[in-house]
CSV table of C-alpha atoms and ligand atoms in Angstrom, one decimal:
chain,number,residue,atom,x,y,z
T,1493,UNK,CA,0.0,0.0,0.0
T,1494,UNK,CA,1.3,3.5,-0.9
T,1495,UNK,CA,0.4,6.3,1.4
T,1496,UNK,CA,2.0,9.2,-0.4
T,1497,UNK,CA,-0.8,11.6,0.6
T,1498,UNK,CA,-0.1,11.1,4.3
T,1499,UNK,CA,3.3,12.5,3.8
T,1500,UNK,CA,2.9,14.9,1.0
T,1501,UNK,CA,4.4,17.9,2.7
T,1502,UNK,CA,7.7,19.8,2.5
T,1503,UNK,CA,8.7,18.4,5.9
T,1504,UNK,CA,8.9,14.9,4.6
T,1505,UNK,CA,10.8,16.0,1.5
T,1506,UNK,CA,13.5,17.6,3.7
T,1507,UNK,CA,13.7,14.6,5.9
T,1508,UNK,CA,14.0,12.4,2.9
T,1509,UNK,CA,16.8,14.5,1.5
T,1510,UNK,CA,18.7,14.6,4.8
T,1511,UNK,CA,18.4,10.8,5.2
T,1512,UNK,CA,19.8,10.3,1.7
T,1513,UNK,CA,22.8,12.5,2.5
T,1514,UNK,CA,23.5,10.3,5.6
T,1515,UNK,CA,22.5,7.1,3.7
T,1516,UNK,CA,20.0,6.2,6.4
T,1517,UNK,CA,16.6,4.7,6.2
T,1518,UNK,CA,13.8,6.8,7.8
T,1519,UNK,CA,10.2,6.2,8.5
T,1520,UNK,CA,7.3,8.1,10.1
T,1521,UNK,CA,5.7,6.0,12.9
T,1522,UNK,CA,3.1,5.9,15.6
T,1523,UNK,CA,0.3,8.4,16.2
T,1524,UNK,CA,0.8,10.4,13.0
T,1525,UNK,CA,0.2,7.3,10.8
T,1526,UNK,CA,-2.6,6.0,13.0
T,1527,UNK,CA,-4.6,9.3,13.0
T,1528,UNK,CA,-4.1,9.8,9.3
T,1529,UNK,CA,-5.5,6.4,8.5
T,1530,UNK,CA,-8.2,6.7,11.1
T,1531,UNK,CA,-9.4,10.2,10.7
T,1532,UNK,CA,-7.6,11.6,7.7
T,1533,UNK,CA,-6.0,14.0,10.1
T,1534,UNK,CA,-2.5,15.2,10.0
T,1535,UNK,CA,-1.2,15.5,13.5
T,1536,UNK,CA,1.1,18.3,14.5
T,1537,UNK,CA,3.5,16.0,16.1
T,1538,UNK,CA,5.5,13.7,14.0
T,1539,UNK,CA,7.7,10.8,15.2
T,1540,UNK,CA,10.5,9.6,12.9
T,1541,UNK,CA,12.5,6.5,13.3
T,1542,UNK,CA,15.7,5.9,11.5
T,1543,UNK,CA,18.0,2.9,11.1
T,1544,UNK,CA,21.1,4.6,12.5
T,1545,UNK,CA,21.6,7.6,14.6
T,1546,UNK,CA,18.4,9.6,15.3
T,1547,UNK,CA,20.4,12.4,16.7
T,1548,UNK,CA,22.6,12.8,13.6
T,1549,UNK,CA,19.5,12.7,11.4
T,1550,UNK,CA,17.8,15.3,13.5
T,1551,UNK,CA,20.8,17.6,13.3
T,1552,UNK,CA,20.9,17.3,9.6
T,1553,UNK,CA,17.2,18.0,9.2
T,1554,UNK,CA,17.4,20.8,11.6
T,1555,UNK,CA,20.1,22.5,9.6
T,1556,UNK,CA,17.8,22.5,6.6
T,1557,UNK,CA,14.8,24.1,8.3
T,1558,UNK,CA,14.9,27.8,8.6
T,1559,UNK,CA,13.2,29.3,11.6
T,1560,UNK,CA,13.1,26.0,13.6
T,1561,UNK,CA,13.4,26.1,17.4
T,1562,UNK,CA,16.6,25.1,19.1
T,1563,UNK,CA,17.3,21.4,18.7
T,1564,UNK,CA,16.9,19.5,22.0
T,1565,UNK,CA,19.0,16.4,22.2
T,1566,UNK,CA,18.4,13.6,24.7
T,1567,UNK,CA,21.6,11.6,24.5
T,1568,UNK,CA,20.5,9.0,27.0
T,1569,UNK,CA,17.4,8.1,25.0
T,1570,UNK,CA,19.1,8.6,21.6
T,1571,UNK,CA,16.3,11.1,20.6
T,1572,UNK,CA,16.3,14.7,19.5
T,1573,UNK,CA,13.4,17.0,18.7
T,1574,UNK,CA,12.6,20.5,17.6
T,1575,UNK,CA,9.6,22.6,16.5
T,1576,UNK,CA,9.2,24.0,13.1
T,1577,UNK,CA,6.3,26.3,12.4
T,1578,UNK,CA,3.6,24.6,14.4
T,1579,UNK,CA,4.9,21.1,14.1
T,1580,UNK,CA,6.9,19.1,16.5
T,1581,UNK,CA,9.4,16.7,14.9
T,1582,UNK,CA,11.0,14.0,17.0
T,1583,UNK,CA,13.7,11.6,15.8
T,1584,UNK,CA,14.9,8.3,17.3
T,1585,UNK,CA,17.2,5.6,16.1
T,1586,UNK,CA,15.5,2.2,15.6
T,1587,UNK,CA,16.1,0.1,18.7
T,1588,UNK,CA,15.6,-3.2,20.3
T,1589,UNK,CA,14.6,-3.3,23.9
T,1590,UNK,CA,14.7,-5.8,26.7
T,1591,UNK,CA,13.3,-5.3,30.2
T,1592,UNK,CA,14.0,-6.4,33.7
T,1593,UNK,CA,11.4,-7.4,36.3
T,1594,UNK,CA,11.4,-4.4,38.5
T,1595,UNK,CA,11.6,-1.4,36.3
T,1596,UNK,CA,10.0,0.2,33.2
T,1597,UNK,CA,13.5,1.2,32.0
T,1598,UNK,CA,14.6,-1.1,29.3
T,1599,UNK,CA,18.0,-2.2,28.2
T,1600,UNK,CA,18.4,-0.7,24.8
T,1601,UNK,CA,20.5,-1.6,21.7
T,1602,UNK,CA,20.4,-0.6,18.1
T,1603,UNK,CA,18.0,-2.6,16.0
T,1604,UNK,CA,16.1,-2.8,12.7
T,1605,UNK,CA,12.9,-1.1,11.8
T,1606,UNK,CA,11.0,-4.2,12.7
T,1607,UNK,CA,12.7,-4.4,16.1
T,1608,UNK,CA,11.5,-0.9,16.7
T,1609,UNK,CA,8.0,-1.7,15.6
T,1610,UNK,CA,8.0,-4.6,18.0
T,1611,UNK,CA,8.8,-2.5,21.0
T,1612,UNK,CA,5.8,-0.3,20.4
T,1613,UNK,CA,2.7,-0.7,22.5
T,1614,UNK,CA,-0.1,-1.5,20.0
T,1615,UNK,CA,-0.3,-2.7,16.4
T,1616,UNK,CA,-2.1,0.5,15.5
T,1617,UNK,CA,0.8,2.5,16.9
T,1618,UNK,CA,3.4,0.4,15.2
T,1619,UNK,CA,2.5,1.3,11.6
T,1620,UNK,CA,5.3,3.0,9.7
T,1621,UNK,CA,5.5,4.9,6.4
T,1622,UNK,CA,8.8,5.0,4.5
T,1623,UNK,CA,10.2,8.5,3.8
T,1624,UNK,CA,13.3,7.6,1.7
T,1625,UNK,CA,13.1,8.4,-2.0
T,1626,UNK,CA,13.1,4.7,-3.2
T,1627,UNK,CA,10.1,3.8,-1.2
T,1628,UNK,CA,8.5,7.1,-0.3
T,1629,UNK,CA,5.0,6.5,1.0
T,1630,UNK,CA,5.2,2.8,1.4
T,1631,UNK,CA,3.4,1.4,4.4
T,1632,UNK,CA,5.1,-1.1,6.6
T,1633,UNK,CA,2.7,-3.1,8.7
T,1634,UNK,CA,4.3,-6.3,10.0
T,1635,UNK,CA,1.7,-6.9,12.8
T,1636,UNK,CA,-1.6,-6.4,11.1
T,1637,UNK,CA,-2.2,-2.8,12.3
T,1638,UNK,CA,-4.3,-1.9,9.3
T,1639,UNK,CA,-6.7,-4.7,9.9
T,1640,UNK,CA,-6.9,-3.8,13.6
T,1641,UNK,CA,-7.6,-0.2,12.7
T,1642,UNK,CA,-10.5,-1.4,10.5
T,1643,UNK,CA,-11.9,-3.7,13.1
T,1644,UNK,CA,-11.3,-1.2,15.9
T,1645,UNK,CA,-9.1,-3.4,18.0
T,1646,UNK,CA,-6.4,-2.7,20.4
T,1647,UNK,CA,-3.8,-5.5,20.2
T,1648,UNK,CA,-0.1,-5.7,21.2
T,1649,UNK,CA,2.5,-6.6,18.5
T,1650,UNK,CA,4.1,-9.2,20.8
T,1651,UNK,CA,2.5,-11.5,23.4
T,1652,UNK,CA,0.4,-9.2,25.6
T,1653,UNK,CA,1.9,-10.8,28.8
T,1654,UNK,CA,5.3,-9.6,27.7
T,1655,UNK,CA,4.2,-6.2,26.5
T,1656,UNK,CA,2.3,-5.3,29.6
T,1657,UNK,CA,4.7,-6.8,32.1
T,1658,UNK,CA,7.6,-5.0,30.4
T,1659,UNK,CA,5.9,-1.6,30.7
T,1660,UNK,CA,2.8,-1.6,32.8
T,1661,UNK,CA,2.0,1.9,31.7
T,1662,UNK,CA,0.8,0.3,28.5
T,1663,UNK,CA,-2.2,-1.1,30.4
T,1664,UNK,CA,-3.4,2.5,31.0
T,1665,UNK,CA,-2.6,3.4,27.4
T,1666,UNK,CA,-4.7,0.4,26.1
T,1667,UNK,CA,-7.7,1.6,28.0
T,1668,UNK,CA,-7.1,5.2,27.1
T,1669,UNK,CA,-6.9,4.5,23.4
T,1670,UNK,CA,-10.0,2.2,23.7
T,1671,UNK,CA,-11.9,5.0,25.3
T,1672,UNK,CA,-10.6,7.8,23.0
T,1673,UNK,CA,-11.0,5.9,19.8
T,1674,UNK,CA,-14.0,3.8,20.7
T,1675,UNK,CA,-12.0,0.6,20.1
T,1676,UNK,CA,-12.2,-2.8,21.8
T,1677,UNK,CA,-9.2,-4.3,23.7
T,1678,UNK,CA,-8.6,-7.7,22.2
T,1679,UNK,CA,-9.6,-10.4,24.7
T,1680,UNK,CA,-6.1,-11.9,25.4
T,1681,UNK,CA,-4.8,-8.5,25.9
T,1682,UNK,CA,-7.6,-7.7,28.4
T,1683,UNK,CA,-7.0,-10.9,30.3
T,1684,UNK,CA,-3.3,-10.1,30.4
T,1685,UNK,CA,-4.1,-6.6,31.8
T,1686,UNK,CA,-6.1,-8.2,34.5
T,1687,UNK,CA,-3.3,-10.5,35.3
T,1688,UNK,CA,-0.7,-7.8,35.4
T,1689,UNK,CA,-2.8,-5.0,37.0
T,1690,UNK,CA,-0.8,-4.8,40.2
T,1691,UNK,CA,2.3,-4.0,38.2
T,1692,UNK,CA,0.9,-0.6,37.7
T,1693,UNK,CA,2.5,0.2,41.0
T,1694,UNK,CA,5.9,0.4,39.5
T,1695,UNK,CA,4.8,3.2,37.2
T,1696,UNK,CA,5.2,6.8,38.4
T,1697,UNK,CA,2.0,8.5,39.4
T,1698,UNK,CA,2.6,11.3,36.9
T,1699,UNK,CA,2.6,8.9,34.0
T,1700,UNK,CA,-0.4,7.0,35.2
T,1701,UNK,CA,-2.4,10.2,35.7
T,1702,UNK,CA,-1.4,11.6,32.3
T,1703,UNK,CA,-3.4,8.7,30.8
T,1704,UNK,CA,-6.1,8.9,33.4
T,1705,UNK,CA,-6.6,12.6,32.6
T,1706,UNK,CA,-7.0,11.7,28.9
T,1707,UNK,CA,-9.7,9.2,29.9
T,1708,UNK,CA,-11.4,11.9,31.9
T,1709,UNK,CA,-11.4,14.2,28.9
T,1710,UNK,CA,-13.1,11.7,26.5
T,1711,UNK,CA,-16.7,12.4,25.5
T,1712,UNK,CA,-18.0,9.6,27.7
T,1713,UNK,CA,-15.5,9.0,30.5
T,1714,UNK,CA,-17.5,6.2,32.0
T,1715,UNK,CA,-16.3,3.9,29.2
T,1716,UNK,CA,-12.6,4.2,30.2
T,1717,UNK,CA,-13.4,4.4,34.0
T,1718,UNK,CA,-15.4,1.2,33.7
T,1719,UNK,CA,-12.6,-0.5,31.8
T,1720,UNK,CA,-10.1,0.5,34.5
T,1721,UNK,CA,-12.4,-1.0,37.1
T,1722,UNK,CA,-13.1,-4.2,35.1
T,1723,UNK,CA,-9.3,-4.6,34.5
T,1724,UNK,CA,-8.7,-4.3,38.2
T,1725,UNK,CA,-6.6,-1.1,37.8
T,1726,UNK,CA,-9.0,1.3,39.4
T,1727,UNK,CA,-8.4,-0.2,42.9
T,1728,UNK,CA,-4.7,0.8,42.6
T,1729,UNK,CA,-5.5,4.3,41.4
T,1730,UNK,CA,-8.7,5.3,43.2
T,1731,UNK,CA,-9.7,2.7,45.8
T,1732,UNK,CA,-12.1,5.2,47.3
T,1733,UNK,CA,-14.2,5.1,44.2
T,1734,UNK,CA,-14.3,1.3,44.1
T,1735,UNK,CA,-15.5,1.5,47.7
T,1736,UNK,CA,-18.7,3.1,46.5
T,1737,UNK,CA,-19.7,0.0,44.7
T,1738,UNK,CA,-22.6,-2.2,45.6
T,1739,UNK,CA,-26.0,-1.9,47.1
T,1740,UNK,CA,-26.8,-3.0,50.6
T,1741,UNK,CA,-30.1,-3.9,52.0
T,1742,UNK,CA,-31.4,-3.6,55.6
T,1743,UNK,CA,-34.9,-4.3,56.6
T,1744,UNK,CA,-35.9,-4.2,53.0
T,1745,UNK,CA,-34.3,-0.7,52.4
T,1746,UNK,CA,-31.7,-0.3,49.8
T,1747,UNK,CA,-29.5,2.6,48.6
T,1748,UNK,CA,-28.3,3.3,45.1
T,1749,UNK,CA,-25.0,2.0,43.9
T,1750,UNK,CA,-22.9,5.1,44.2
T,1751,UNK,CA,-20.1,3.8,41.9
T,1752,UNK,CA,-22.4,3.5,38.9
T,1753,UNK,CA,-24.2,6.6,39.9
T,1754,UNK,CA,-20.9,8.5,39.9
T,1755,UNK,CA,-20.0,7.3,36.5
T,1756,UNK,CA,-23.3,8.5,35.2
T,1757,UNK,CA,-22.8,11.9,36.7
T,1758,UNK,CA,-19.4,12.2,35.1
T,1759,UNK,CA,-20.9,11.3,31.7
T,1760,UNK,CA,-23.8,13.7,32.3
T,1761,UNK,CA,-21.5,16.6,33.0
T,1762,UNK,CA,-19.1,16.0,30.2
T,1763,UNK,CA,-21.1,17.5,27.3
T,1764,UNK,CA,-21.5,20.6,29.5
T,1765,UNK,CA,-17.9,21.2,30.5
T,1766,UNK,CA,-14.4,20.8,29.3
T,1767,UNK,CA,-13.1,21.9,32.6
T,1768,UNK,CA,-11.2,18.8,33.7
T,1769,UNK,CA,-11.5,19.8,37.4
T,1770,UNK,CA,-15.3,20.1,37.2
T,1771,UNK,CA,-15.3,16.6,35.8
T,1772,UNK,CA,-13.1,15.6,38.7
T,1773,UNK,CA,-15.6,17.2,41.1
T,1774,UNK,CA,-18.3,15.1,39.5
T,1775,UNK,CA,-16.0,12.0,39.9
T,1776,UNK,CA,-15.5,12.8,43.6
T,1777,UNK,CA,-18.8,14.4,44.6
T,1778,UNK,CA,-20.0,11.3,46.5
T,1779,UNK,CA,-16.6,10.0,47.5
T,1780,UNK,CA,-17.4,10.5,51.2
T,1781,UNK,CA,-20.4,8.2,51.0
T,1782,UNK,CA,-18.5,5.0,51.7
T,1783,UNK,CA,-17.0,6.0,55.0
T,1784,UNK,CA,-20.1,7.8,56.2
T,1785,UNK,CA,-22.7,5.2,55.4
T,1786,UNK,CA,-24.9,4.2,58.3
T,1787,UNK,CA,-28.3,2.4,58.6
T,1788,UNK,CA,-30.8,4.0,61.0
T,1789,UNK,CA,-33.9,2.1,61.9
T,1790,UNK,CA,-36.1,5.2,61.7
T,1791,UNK,CA,-34.7,7.0,58.7
T,1792,UNK,CA,-33.0,4.3,56.7
T,1793,UNK,CA,-29.7,4.7,55.0
T,1794,UNK,CA,-27.8,7.9,55.8
T,1795,UNK,CA,-24.5,9.5,54.7
T,1796,UNK,CA,-24.2,12.2,57.2
T,1797,UNK,CA,-21.8,15.0,56.3
T,1798,UNK,CA,-20.4,13.0,53.4
T,1799,UNK,CA,-19.7,16.3,51.6
T,1800,UNK,CA,-17.4,17.4,54.5
T,1801,UNK,CA,-15.7,14.0,54.7
T,1802,UNK,CA,-15.5,13.9,50.9
T,1803,UNK,CA,-13.8,17.2,50.6
T,1804,UNK,CA,-11.2,16.1,53.2
T,1805,UNK,CA,-10.6,13.0,51.1
T,1806,UNK,CA,-10.1,15.2,48.0
T,1807,UNK,CA,-6.9,16.5,49.6
T,1808,UNK,CA,-5.5,13.1,50.3
T,1809,UNK,CA,-6.4,11.8,46.9
T,1810,UNK,CA,-4.9,14.7,45.1
T,1811,UNK,CA,-1.7,14.4,47.2
T,1812,UNK,CA,-1.4,10.7,46.6
T,1813,UNK,CA,-2.0,11.0,42.9
T,1814,UNK,CA,0.4,14.0,42.5
T,1815,UNK,CA,-2.4,16.1,41.1
T,1816,UNK,CA,-2.0,19.9,41.4
T,1817,UNK,CA,-2.5,20.9,45.1
T,1818,UNK,CA,-3.2,24.6,44.6
T,1819,UNK,CA,-6.3,26.1,43.0
T,1820,UNK,CA,-7.4,22.9,41.2
T,1821,UNK,CA,-7.5,20.9,44.4
T,1822,UNK,CA,-9.2,23.7,46.4
T,1823,UNK,CA,-11.8,24.1,43.6
T,1824,UNK,CA,-12.7,20.4,43.6
T,1825,UNK,CA,-12.8,20.5,47.4
T,1826,UNK,CA,-15.2,23.4,47.4
T,1827,UNK,CA,-17.5,21.9,44.8
T,1828,UNK,CA,-17.6,18.6,46.6
T,1829,UNK,CA,-18.3,20.4,49.9
T,1830,UNK,CA,-21.2,22.4,48.4
T,1831,UNK,CA,-22.5,19.6,46.2
T,1832,UNK,CA,-25.7,19.0,48.2
T,1833,UNK,CA,-26.5,22.6,49.0
T,1834,UNK,CA,-28.6,23.6,45.9
T,1835,UNK,CA,-30.9,20.6,46.3
T,1836,UNK,CA,-31.6,21.6,49.8
T,1837,UNK,CA,-32.9,24.9,48.5
T,1838,UNK,CA,-35.5,23.3,46.3
T,1839,UNK,CA,-38.4,24.4,48.3
T,1840,UNK,CA,-41.1,27.0,47.6
T,1841,UNK,CA,-40.3,28.8,50.8
T,1842,UNK,CA,-36.6,29.0,50.5
T,1843,UNK,CA,-35.4,32.2,52.2
T,1844,UNK,CA,-33.3,34.9,50.6
T,1845,UNK,CA,-30.9,34.5,53.5
T,1846,UNK,CA,-30.3,30.9,52.4
T,1847,UNK,CA,-29.8,31.9,48.8
T,1848,UNK,CA,-27.4,34.6,49.9
T,1849,UNK,CA,-25.4,32.1,52.0
T,1850,UNK,CA,-25.0,29.8,49.0
T,1851,UNK,CA,-23.9,32.7,46.8
T,1852,UNK,CA,-21.4,33.7,49.4
T,1853,UNK,CA,-20.0,30.2,49.9
T,1854,UNK,CA,-19.9,29.3,46.2
T,1855,UNK,CA,-18.8,32.8,44.9
T,1856,UNK,CA,-17.6,32.7,41.3
T,1857,UNK,CA,-18.1,28.9,41.1
T,1858,UNK,CA,-21.9,29.1,41.6
T,1859,UNK,CA,-22.6,28.2,37.9
T,1860,UNK,CA,-20.2,25.2,38.0
T,1861,UNK,CA,-21.9,24.0,41.1
T,1862,UNK,CA,-25.3,24.1,39.4
T,1863,UNK,CA,-23.8,22.3,36.4
T,1864,UNK,CA,-22.8,19.5,38.7
T,1865,UNK,CA,-26.1,19.4,40.5
T,1866,UNK,CA,-28.0,19.0,37.3
T,1867,UNK,CA,-25.7,16.3,36.2
T,1868,UNK,CA,-26.3,14.6,39.5
T,1869,UNK,CA,-29.9,13.9,38.6
T,1870,UNK,CA,-29.7,10.3,37.5
T,1871,UNK,CA,-33.2,9.1,38.2
T,1872,UNK,CA,-34.7,7.0,35.5
T,1873,UNK,CA,-38.2,8.3,36.4
T,1874,UNK,CA,-39.0,10.9,33.8
T,1875,UNK,CA,-41.5,12.7,35.8
T,1876,UNK,CA,-39.1,13.1,38.7
T,1877,UNK,CA,-36.3,14.0,36.3
T,1878,UNK,CA,-38.5,16.8,34.9
T,1879,UNK,CA,-39.5,18.0,38.3
T,1880,UNK,CA,-36.0,18.2,39.6
T,1881,UNK,CA,-34.7,20.1,36.6
T,1882,UNK,CA,-37.6,22.5,36.8
T,1883,UNK,CA,-36.9,23.1,40.5
T,1884,UNK,CA,-33.2,23.7,39.9
T,1885,UNK,CA,-34.1,26.3,37.2
T,1886,UNK,CA,-36.3,28.0,39.7
T,1887,UNK,CA,-33.6,28.1,42.3
T,1888,UNK,CA,-31.2,29.5,39.8
T,1889,UNK,CA,-33.7,32.2,38.8
T,1890,UNK,CA,-34.2,33.2,42.5
T,1891,UNK,CA,-30.4,33.2,42.9
T,1892,UNK,CA,-30.1,35.6,40.0
T,1893,UNK,CA,-32.6,38.0,41.5
T,1894,UNK,CA,-31.0,37.9,44.9
T,1895,UNK,CA,-27.6,38.4,43.3
T,1896,UNK,CA,-28.8,41.4,41.2
T,1897,UNK,CA,-30.1,43.0,44.3
T,1898,UNK,CA,-27.5,42.1,46.9
T,1899,UNK,CA,-24.3,41.4,44.9
T,1900,UNK,CA,-23.0,38.6,47.2
T,1901,UNK,CA,-21.2,36.6,44.6
T,1902,UNK,CA,-17.9,38.4,45.0
T,1903,UNK,CA,-18.5,39.8,48.4
T,1904,UNK,CA,-16.1,42.4,49.7
T,1905,UNK,CA,-16.3,43.5,53.3
T,1906,UNK,CA,-17.9,47.0,53.1
T,1907,UNK,CA,-15.9,48.1,56.1
T,1908,UNK,CA,-12.2,47.3,56.4
T,1909,UNK,CA,-10.3,46.1,59.5
T,1910,UNK,CA,-8.3,49.3,59.4
T,1911,UNK,CA,-11.4,51.4,59.6
T,1912,UNK,CA,-12.7,49.5,62.5
T,1913,UNK,CA,-9.4,50.0,64.4
T,1914,UNK,CA,-9.4,53.7,63.6
T,1915,UNK,CA,-13.0,54.2,64.6
T,1916,UNK,CA,-12.6,52.7,68.0
T,1917,UNK,CA,-9.0,53.5,68.6
T,1918,UNK,CA,-8.0,49.8,69.1
T,1919,UNK,CA,-5.2,47.7,67.8
T,1920,UNK,CA,-5.4,44.4,66.0
T,1921,UNK,CA,-7.3,41.9,68.1
T,1922,UNK,CA,-10.2,39.6,68.2
T,1923,UNK,CA,-12.7,42.5,68.2
T,1924,UNK,CA,-11.9,43.3,64.6
T,1925,UNK,CA,-12.8,39.8,63.5
T,1926,UNK,CA,-15.9,39.8,65.5
T,1927,UNK,CA,-17.2,43.0,64.1
T,1928,UNK,CA,-16.3,42.1,60.5
T,1929,UNK,CA,-18.0,38.8,60.7
T,1930,UNK,CA,-21.0,40.2,62.4
T,1931,UNK,CA,-21.4,42.8,59.6
T,1932,UNK,CA,-21.1,40.0,57.0
T,1933,UNK,CA,-23.7,37.9,58.9
T,1934,UNK,CA,-26.1,40.7,59.1
T,1935,UNK,CA,-25.9,41.2,55.4
T,1936,UNK,CA,-26.3,37.5,54.6
T,1937,UNK,CA,-29.3,37.4,57.0
T,1938,UNK,CA,-30.8,40.4,55.4
T,1939,UNK,CA,-30.8,42.5,58.5
T,1940,UNK,CA,-28.9,45.2,56.7
T,1941,UNK,CA,-28.2,46.0,53.1
T,1942,UNK,CA,-25.0,45.1,51.4
T,1943,UNK,CA,-23.8,48.7,51.2
T,1944,UNK,CA,-21.3,50.9,53.0
T,1945,UNK,CA,-23.8,53.3,54.7
T,1946,UNK,CA,-25.8,50.5,56.4
T,1947,UNK,CA,-22.6,48.7,57.3
T,1948,UNK,CA,-21.1,51.8,59.0
T,1949,UNK,CA,-24.3,52.4,61.1
T,1950,UNK,CA,-24.2,48.8,62.1
T,1951,UNK,CA,-20.6,49.0,63.1
T,1952,UNK,CA,-21.4,51.8,65.6
T,1953,UNK,CA,-24.2,49.7,67.1
T,1954,UNK,CA,-21.9,46.8,67.5
T,1955,UNK,CA,-19.3,49.0,69.1
T,1956,UNK,CA,-21.8,49.9,71.8
T,1957,UNK,CA,-22.6,46.3,72.5
T,1958,UNK,CA,-18.9,45.5,72.9
T,1959,UNK,CA,-18.4,48.6,75.2
T,1960,UNK,CA,-16.1,50.2,72.8
T,1961,UNK,CA,-15.9,54.0,72.9
T,1962,UNK,CA,-15.7,55.4,69.4
T,1963,UNK,CA,-12.8,57.8,68.8
T,1964,UNK,CA,-14.5,59.0,65.5
T,1965,UNK,CA,-18.0,60.2,64.9
T,1966,UNK,CA,-20.3,58.6,62.4
T,1967,UNK,CA,-20.1,61.8,60.4
T,1968,UNK,CA,-16.3,61.5,60.3
T,1969,UNK,CA,-16.5,58.5,58.1
Z,2385,LIG,P1,-1.3,10.8,21.1
Z,2385,LIG,O1,-0.1,11.7,21.0
Z,2385,LIG,O2,-2.5,11.1,20.3
Z,2385,LIG,O3,-1.7,10.5,22.5
Z,2385,LIG,P2,0.6,8.8,20.1
Z,2385,LIG,O4,0.4,7.5,19.5
Z,2385,LIG,O5,1.3,9.8,19.4
Z,2385,LIG,O6,-0.8,9.3,20.5
Z,2385,LIG,P3,2.6,9.1,22.2
Z,2385,LIG,O7,2.5,8.9,23.6
Z,2385,LIG,O8,2.9,10.5,21.6
Z,2385,LIG,O9,1.2,8.6,21.5
Z,2385,LIG,O10,3.7,8.1,21.6
Z,2385,LIG,C1,4.2,8.1,20.3
Z,2385,LIG,C2,4.4,6.6,19.9
Z,2385,LIG,O11,5.4,6.0,20.7
Z,2385,LIG,C3,3.2,5.7,20.0
Z,2385,LIG,O12,2.4,5.8,18.9
Z,2385,LIG,C4,3.8,4.4,20.2
Z,2385,LIG,O13,4.2,3.8,19.0
Z,2385,LIG,C5,5.0,4.7,21.0
Z,2385,LIG,N1,4.9,4.6,22.4
Z,2385,LIG,C6,4.5,5.6,23.3
Z,2385,LIG,N2,4.5,5.1,24.6
Z,2385,LIG,C7,4.8,3.8,24.5
Z,2385,LIG,C8,4.9,2.8,25.5
Z,2385,LIG,N3,4.7,3.0,26.8
Z,2385,LIG,N4,5.3,1.6,25.1
Z,2385,LIG,C9,5.5,1.3,23.8
Z,2385,LIG,N5,5.4,2.2,22.8
Z,2385,LIG,C10,5.0,3.5,23.2
Z,2386,LIG,MG1,2.1,11.8,20.2
């Protein structure tokens, strides 16, 4: 098969020319070939493999490309890369790899193209197209990658037991590609993943999570998440999620299976957000339900303060998985913490004070919180489903009205600590905090308006109650 149109671009001509000068064979491999065949898409990162030195070839190509970025050379891996226009070009010498038991790091020696194709993870990633003049555009497919592409199958070039045991990250990649491309993992492969699952522990968290995040960003993350669980990998990554599995019955009372519920919520939210952390909040919104589950004779199953426990768990999970501990983690914690609040407001008689409190607590994340709450409706009863959604829209409407009037969303204290100290002639101390928070409370409760004038009057009243003698008059402020 000739695939000239996959490589009909100046880049490949230059590579071909450079290879001819060095008298080296060169091929384009991996994702570029796969995605061209699959989606007619020309990826912006191109991997070249050459029989001989990848670094020497990269240098030669680099010298022929004006305006290219600086060449980065990784001697240890025998690779080199640079960016030209918006395309990333990476070069590697064809190699043969052998692995030892306890590490992902292989012993490497020079090899043929076929040796190099063998060391790749899947047949669909082992396809190569020749770039030299004599065979420009020729497809090299020793492992049936084309047929696997057609039949949508993830298969390893070598025996799966060897492939996955050599580099257990490939188990994550198999599931990630299956989820992203909507492919099936070939049965022997899947059995082998099950067998090797615990070897995922030798892979760094960062690499595992790179693949996990790609699964989270697919259109329907439950596909990959379910595969991770079926393969027995999930319990090494997120045992807390696996703990949500199952339905218990007591005195004829059951609760929902919170694992499958969670997967549904993640799927529901995905069409509405590409914010990976909001998807994570969906994934973890019920995470506190396993440790808080109790059965009470009078009320049935309860999960008291699971949001609070859950948001504590978010910290531990992020830390363990080496996810970003700053804003992203705090955001997920906050959404998990607040995840049951909007539903508690679905009541005709909800007070403005309760609405203001939610606005205050959620701040700028209020819309995201509602996006989650709507995704959280997984009842199969259409009438209920309709009623819940209608109620949420109503709460949102009320929130909008309250926000327009009281502007709580990005609440700024109307009186500063400095002003309080100056007014009463006191230094920093607990009184300042007491007064500030009392003003905030009065605003949220609706006792005073969210404006400076009312807040100042209120501050003087508070001063009296605390036996503070003002040093300034109301009219001085
Ligand atoms: P994408 O970039 O869309 O995720 P890709 O196929 O380009 O897909 P990369 O991670 O960029 O994936 O890897 C490039 C190529 O390197 C792959 O196509 C595959 O041939 C090979 N490869 C990557 N990781 C491994 C691995 N762990 N084991 C074996 N081969 C791998
Ligand atoms: Mg790539």
